[in-house]
Amino acid sequence: MAAEEQHTVAELADAWRCSKNLIYSLISSGELRSVNLTNSRAKTRVPASAVKEYLEKQTRQPVRHAA
């Protein structure tokens, strides 16, 4: 079984062009799932599936007006 890709907080902050504090806030609030590693310098990782779930929740759907 292949391991799921995981992102560091710094990687997400860079990709999303936001602060690491915002990413940590999303994790603390439960909006973004994370995994804490014990033997790594950057201990918090965010699984790719958690990023996908968060982005899907944040994506706005187009408004359809009745004809």
GROMACS .gro file of N, CA, C and O in nm:
model
  268
    1MET      N    1   0.084  -0.118   0.000
    1MET     CA    2   0.000   0.000   0.000
    1MET      C    3   0.088   0.124   0.000
    1MET      O    4   0.176   0.140   0.083
    2ALA      N    5   0.066   0.212  -0.095
    2ALA     CA    6   0.147   0.333  -0.107
    2ALA      C    7   0.104   0.437  -0.003
    2ALA      O    8  -0.015   0.451   0.027
    3ALA      N    9   0.202   0.506   0.051
    3ALA     CA   10   0.172   0.610   0.150
    3ALA      C   11   0.115   0.733   0.080
    3ALA      O   12   0.155   0.767  -0.031
    4GLU      N   13   0.020   0.795   0.147
    4GLU     CA   14  -0.042   0.915   0.093
    4GLU      C   15   0.055   1.033   0.100
    4GLU      O   16   0.128   1.048   0.197
    5GLU      N   17   0.053   1.116  -0.003
    5GLU     CA   18   0.136   1.236  -0.003
    5GLU      C   19   0.094   1.327   0.111
    5GLU      O   20  -0.025   1.342   0.138
    6GLN      N   21   0.192   1.386   0.178
    6GLN     CA   22   0.164   1.477   0.288
    6GLN      C   23   0.242   1.606   0.268
    6GLN      O   24   0.353   1.605   0.214
    7HIS      N   25   0.183   1.717   0.312
    7HIS     CA   26   0.243   1.850   0.295
    7HIS      C   27   0.278   1.909   0.431
    7HIS      O   28   0.205   1.888   0.529
    8THR      N   29   0.386   1.984   0.436
    8THR     CA   30   0.418   2.057   0.558
    8THR      C   31   0.334   2.184   0.562
    8THR      O   32   0.279   2.229   0.460
    9VAL      N   33   0.326   2.243   0.679
    9VAL     CA   34   0.254   2.369   0.696
    9VAL      C   35   0.319   2.476   0.608
    9VAL      O   36   0.249   2.553   0.540
   10ALA      N   37   0.450   2.480   0.604
   10ALA     CA   38   0.522   2.580   0.522
   10ALA      C   39   0.491   2.562   0.374
   10ALA      O   40   0.473   2.661   0.302
   11GLU      N   41   0.484   2.437   0.327
   11GLU     CA   42   0.452   2.411   0.186
   11GLU      C   43   0.313   2.462   0.151
   11GLU      O   44   0.293   2.525   0.046
   12LEU      N   45   0.215   2.436   0.238
   12LEU     CA   46   0.079   2.483   0.212
   12LEU      C   47   0.072   2.635   0.215
   12LEU      O   48   0.006   2.695   0.130
   13ALA      N   49   0.136   2.695   0.312
   13ALA     CA   50   0.136   2.842   0.322
   13ALA      C   51   0.196   2.904   0.196
   13ALA      O   52   0.143   3.002   0.143
   14ASP      N   53   0.302   2.845   0.146
   14ASP     CA   54   0.365   2.895   0.024
   14ASP      C   55   0.273   2.875  -0.096
   14ASP      O   56   0.253   2.967  -0.176
   15ALA      N   57   0.215   2.757  -0.109
   15ALA     CA   58   0.127   2.727  -0.223
   15ALA      C   59   0.001   2.815  -0.222
   15ALA      O   60  -0.046   2.856  -0.328
   16TRP      N   61  -0.053   2.840  -0.103
   16TRP     CA   62  -0.176   2.918  -0.091
   16TRP      C   63  -0.150   3.067  -0.073
   16TRP      O   64  -0.243   3.145  -0.060
   17ARG      N   65  -0.021   3.103  -0.066
   17ARG     CA   66   0.019   3.243  -0.048
   17ARG      C   67  -0.047   3.306   0.074
   17ARG      O   68  -0.112   3.410   0.066
   18CYS      N   69  -0.030   3.236   0.186
   18CYS     CA   70  -0.083   3.285   0.313
   18CYS      C   71   0.022   3.258   0.421
   18CYS      O   72   0.127   3.201   0.393
   19SER      N   73  -0.008   3.296   0.542
   19SER     CA   74   0.087   3.275   0.651
   19SER      C   75   0.075   3.133   0.707
   19SER      O   76  -0.030   3.069   0.697
   20LYS      N   77   0.183   3.088   0.768
   20LYS     CA   78   0.179   2.959   0.837
   20LYS      C   79   0.079   2.966   0.952
   20LYS      O   80   0.013   2.866   0.982
   21ASN      N   81   0.066   3.083   1.014
   21ASN     CA   82  -0.031   3.099   1.124
   21ASN      C   83  -0.172   3.069   1.078
   21ASN      O   84  -0.251   3.011   1.153
   22LEU      N   85  -0.208   3.108   0.956
   22LEU     CA   86  -0.342   3.078   0.904
   22LEU      C   87  -0.361   2.927   0.890
   22LEU      O   88  -0.466   2.874   0.928
   23ILE      N   89  -0.260   2.859   0.840
   23ILE     CA   90  -0.269   2.713   0.825
   23ILE      C   91  -0.285   2.648   0.963
   23ILE      O   92  -0.372   2.562   0.982
   24TYR      N   93  -0.206   2.694   1.060
   24TYR     CA   94  -0.218   2.640   1.195
   24TYR      C   95  -0.356   2.670   1.254
   24TYR      O   96  -0.413   2.588   1.326
   25SER      N   97  -0.413   2.786   1.224
   25SER     CA   98  -0.547   2.820   1.272
   25SER      C   99  -0.652   2.726   1.213
   25SER      O  100  -0.744   2.683   1.283
   26LEU      N  101  -0.639   2.696   1.084
   26LEU     CA  102  -0.732   2.603   1.018
   26LEU      C  103  -0.721   2.464   1.081
   26LEU      O  104  -0.823   2.395   1.100
   27ILE      N  105  -0.600   2.424   1.115
   27ILE     CA  106  -0.580   2.294   1.180
   27ILE      C  107  -0.640   2.296   1.320
   27ILE      O  108  -0.713   2.204   1.360
   28SER      N  109  -0.613   2.402   1.397
   28SER     CA  110  -0.664   2.412   1.534
   28SER      C  111  -0.816   2.413   1.540
   28SER      O  112  -0.875   2.357   1.631
   29SER      N  113  -0.878   2.478   1.441
   29SER     CA  114  -1.024   2.487   1.439
   29SER      C  115  -1.091   2.358   1.391
   29SER      O  116  -1.212   2.344   1.399
   30GLY      N  117  -1.010   2.267   1.335
   30GLY     CA  118  -1.065   2.142   1.285
   30GLY      C  119  -1.109   2.150   1.140
   30GLY      O  120  -1.160   2.052   1.085
   31GLU      N  121  -1.090   2.264   1.077
   31GLU     CA  122  -1.128   2.278   0.936
   31GLU      C  123  -1.035   2.204   0.843
   31GLU      O  124  -1.073   2.167   0.732
   32LEU      N  125  -0.910   2.184   0.886
   32LEU     CA  126  -0.809   2.118   0.805
   32LEU      C  127  -0.746   2.007   0.890
   32LEU      O  128  -0.689   2.034   0.995
   33ARG      N  129  -0.760   1.883   0.844
   33ARG     CA  130  -0.704   1.770   0.917
   33ARG      C  131  -0.552   1.770   0.905
   33ARG      O  132  -0.497   1.812   0.804
   34SER      N  133  -0.486   1.719   1.009
   34SER     CA  134  -0.340   1.710   1.006
   34SER      C  135  -0.294   1.587   1.083
   34SER      O  136  -0.371   1.524   1.154
   35VAL      N  137  -0.167   1.555   1.066
   35VAL     CA  138  -0.102   1.445   1.135
   35VAL      C  139   0.022   1.501   1.202
   35VAL      O  140   0.096   1.580   1.141
   36ASN      N  141   0.044   1.465   1.327
   36ASN     CA  142   0.165   1.508   1.397
   36ASN      C  143   0.265   1.394   1.400
   36ASN      O  144   0.233   1.284   1.444
   37LEU      N  145   0.386   1.421   1.353
   37LEU     CA  146   0.494   1.323   1.352
   37LEU      C  147   0.585   1.349   1.470
   37LEU      O  148   0.606   1.464   1.509
   38THR      N  149   0.642   1.245   1.524
   38THR     CA  150   0.727   1.263   1.642
   38THR      C  151   0.875   1.271   1.610
   38THR      O  152   0.951   1.324   1.688
   39ASN      N  153   0.917   1.221   1.496
   39ASN     CA  154   1.060   1.217   1.467
   39ASN      C  155   1.097   1.301   1.344
   39ASN      O  156   1.183   1.264   1.268
   40SER      N  157   1.033   1.413   1.329
   40SER     CA  158   1.059   1.498   1.214
   40SER      C  159   1.076   1.642   1.259
   40SER      O  160   1.013   1.686   1.355
   41ARG      N  161   1.159   1.717   1.190
   41ARG     CA  162   1.181   1.858   1.224
   41ARG      C  163   1.053   1.938   1.208
   41ARG      O  164   1.013   2.010   1.297
   42ALA      N  165   0.991   1.927   1.093
   42ALA     CA  166   0.861   1.991   1.070
   42ALA      C  167   0.757   1.886   1.105
   42ALA      O  168   0.725   1.799   1.025
   43LYS      N  169   0.704   1.891   1.225
   43LYS     CA  170   0.627   1.780   1.279
   43LYS      C  171   0.484   1.769   1.230
   43LYS      O  172   0.425   1.663   1.234
   44THR      N  173   0.423   1.878   1.186
   44THR     CA  174   0.284   1.874   1.142
   44THR      C  175   0.278   1.852   0.992
   44THR      O  176   0.342   1.924   0.916
   45ARG      N  177   0.201   1.753   0.952
   45ARG     CA  178   0.181   1.724   0.809
   45ARG      C  179   0.032   1.727   0.781
   45ARG      O  180  -0.050   1.689   0.864
   46VAL      N  181  -0.001   1.768   0.660
   46VAL     CA  182  -0.140   1.770   0.616
   46VAL      C  183  -0.151   1.674   0.498
   46VAL      O  184  -0.087   1.694   0.394
   47PRO      N  185  -0.230   1.568   0.512
   47PRO     CA  186  -0.247   1.472   0.403
   47PRO      C  187  -0.312   1.538   0.280
   47PRO      O  188  -0.394   1.630   0.294
   48ALA      N  189  -0.275   1.491   0.163
   48ALA     CA  190  -0.331   1.545   0.039
   48ALA      C  191  -0.483   1.534   0.039
   48ALA      O  192  -0.552   1.624  -0.011
   49SER      N  193  -0.536   1.427   0.096
   49SER     CA  194  -0.682   1.411   0.100
   49SER      C  195  -0.747   1.520   0.186
   49SER      O  196  -0.858   1.565   0.156
   50ALA      N  197  -0.679   1.563   0.291
   50ALA     CA  198  -0.733   1.670   0.376
   50ALA      C  199  -0.734   1.803   0.302
   50ALA      O  200  -0.827   1.883   0.315
   51VAL      N  201  -0.630   1.826   0.222
   51VAL     CA  202  -0.626   1.949   0.141
   51VAL      C  203  -0.741   1.948   0.041
   51VAL      O  204  -0.813   2.048   0.026
   52LYS      N  205  -0.762   1.834  -0.024
   52LYS     CA  206  -0.871   1.822  -0.122
   52LYS      C  207  -1.007   1.846  -0.055
   52LYS      O  208  -1.089   1.921  -0.108
   53GLU      N  209  -1.030   1.783   0.061
   53GLU     CA  210  -1.156   1.802   0.133
   53GLU      C  211  -1.179   1.949   0.169
   53GLU      O  212  -1.288   2.002   0.151
   54TYR      N  213  -1.076   2.014   0.220
   54TYR     CA  214  -1.088   2.154   0.259
   54TYR      C  215  -1.121   2.241   0.137
   54TYR      O  216  -1.211   2.325   0.143
   55LEU      N  217  -1.048   2.221   0.028
   55LEU     CA  218  -1.071   2.302  -0.091
   55LEU      C  219  -1.209   2.278  -0.150
   55LEU      O  220  -1.273   2.372  -0.199
   56GLU      N  221  -1.258   2.155  -0.145
   56GLU     CA  222  -1.392   2.127  -0.196
   56GLU      C  223  -1.498   2.199  -0.113
   56GLU      O  224  -1.596   2.248  -0.167
   57LYS      N  225  -1.477   2.206   0.019
   57LYS     CA  226  -1.572   2.278   0.105
   57LYS      C  227  -1.569   2.428   0.078
   57LYS      O  228  -1.670   2.496   0.093
   58GLN      N  229  -1.452   2.479   0.039
   58GLN     CA  230  -1.437   2.623   0.019
   58GLN      C  231  -1.475   2.669  -0.122
   58GLN      O  232  -1.494   2.787  -0.145
   59THR      N  233  -1.487   2.576  -0.214
   59THR     CA  234  -1.518   2.610  -0.354
   59THR      C  235  -1.664   2.650  -0.366
   59THR      O  236  -1.753   2.577  -0.324
   60ARG      N  237  -1.686   2.764  -0.424
   60ARG     CA  238  -1.823   2.812  -0.445
   60ARG      C  239  -1.877   2.758  -0.575
   60ARG      O  240  -1.809   2.754  -0.677
   61GLN      N  241  -2.001   2.719  -0.570
   61GLN     CA  242  -2.069   2.670  -0.689
   61GLN      C  243  -2.137   2.788  -0.759
   61GLN      O  244  -2.187   2.878  -0.693
   62PRO      N  245  -2.140   2.789  -0.891
   62PRO     CA  246  -2.205   2.898  -0.963
   62PRO      C  247  -2.356   2.903  -0.931
   62PRO      O  248  -2.419   2.799  -0.914
   63VAL      N  249  -2.408   3.022  -0.922
   63VAL     CA  250  -2.550   3.041  -0.896
   63VAL      C  251  -2.625   3.026  -1.028
   63VAL      O  252  -2.590   3.089  -1.128
   64ARG      N  253  -2.726   2.944  -1.027
   64ARG     CA  254  -2.808   2.925  -1.148
   64ARG      C  255  -2.941   2.997  -1.127
   64ARG      O  256  -3.011   2.972  -1.029
   65HIS      N  257  -2.973   3.084  -1.216
   65HIS     CA  258  -3.098   3.159  -1.208
   65HIS      C  259  -3.204   3.089  -1.293
   65HIS      O  260  -3.176   3.036  -1.400
   66ALA      N  261  -3.326   3.088  -1.241
   66ALA     CA  262  -3.437   3.027  -1.314
   66ALA      C  263  -3.465   3.107  -1.441
   66ALA      O  264  -3.463   3.229  -1.441
   67ALA      N  265  -3.490   3.037  -1.547
   67ALA     CA  266  -3.516   3.104  -1.677
   67ALA      C  267  -3.661   3.144  -1.689
   67ALA      O  268  -3.750   3.097  -1.633
   0.00000   0.00000   0.00000
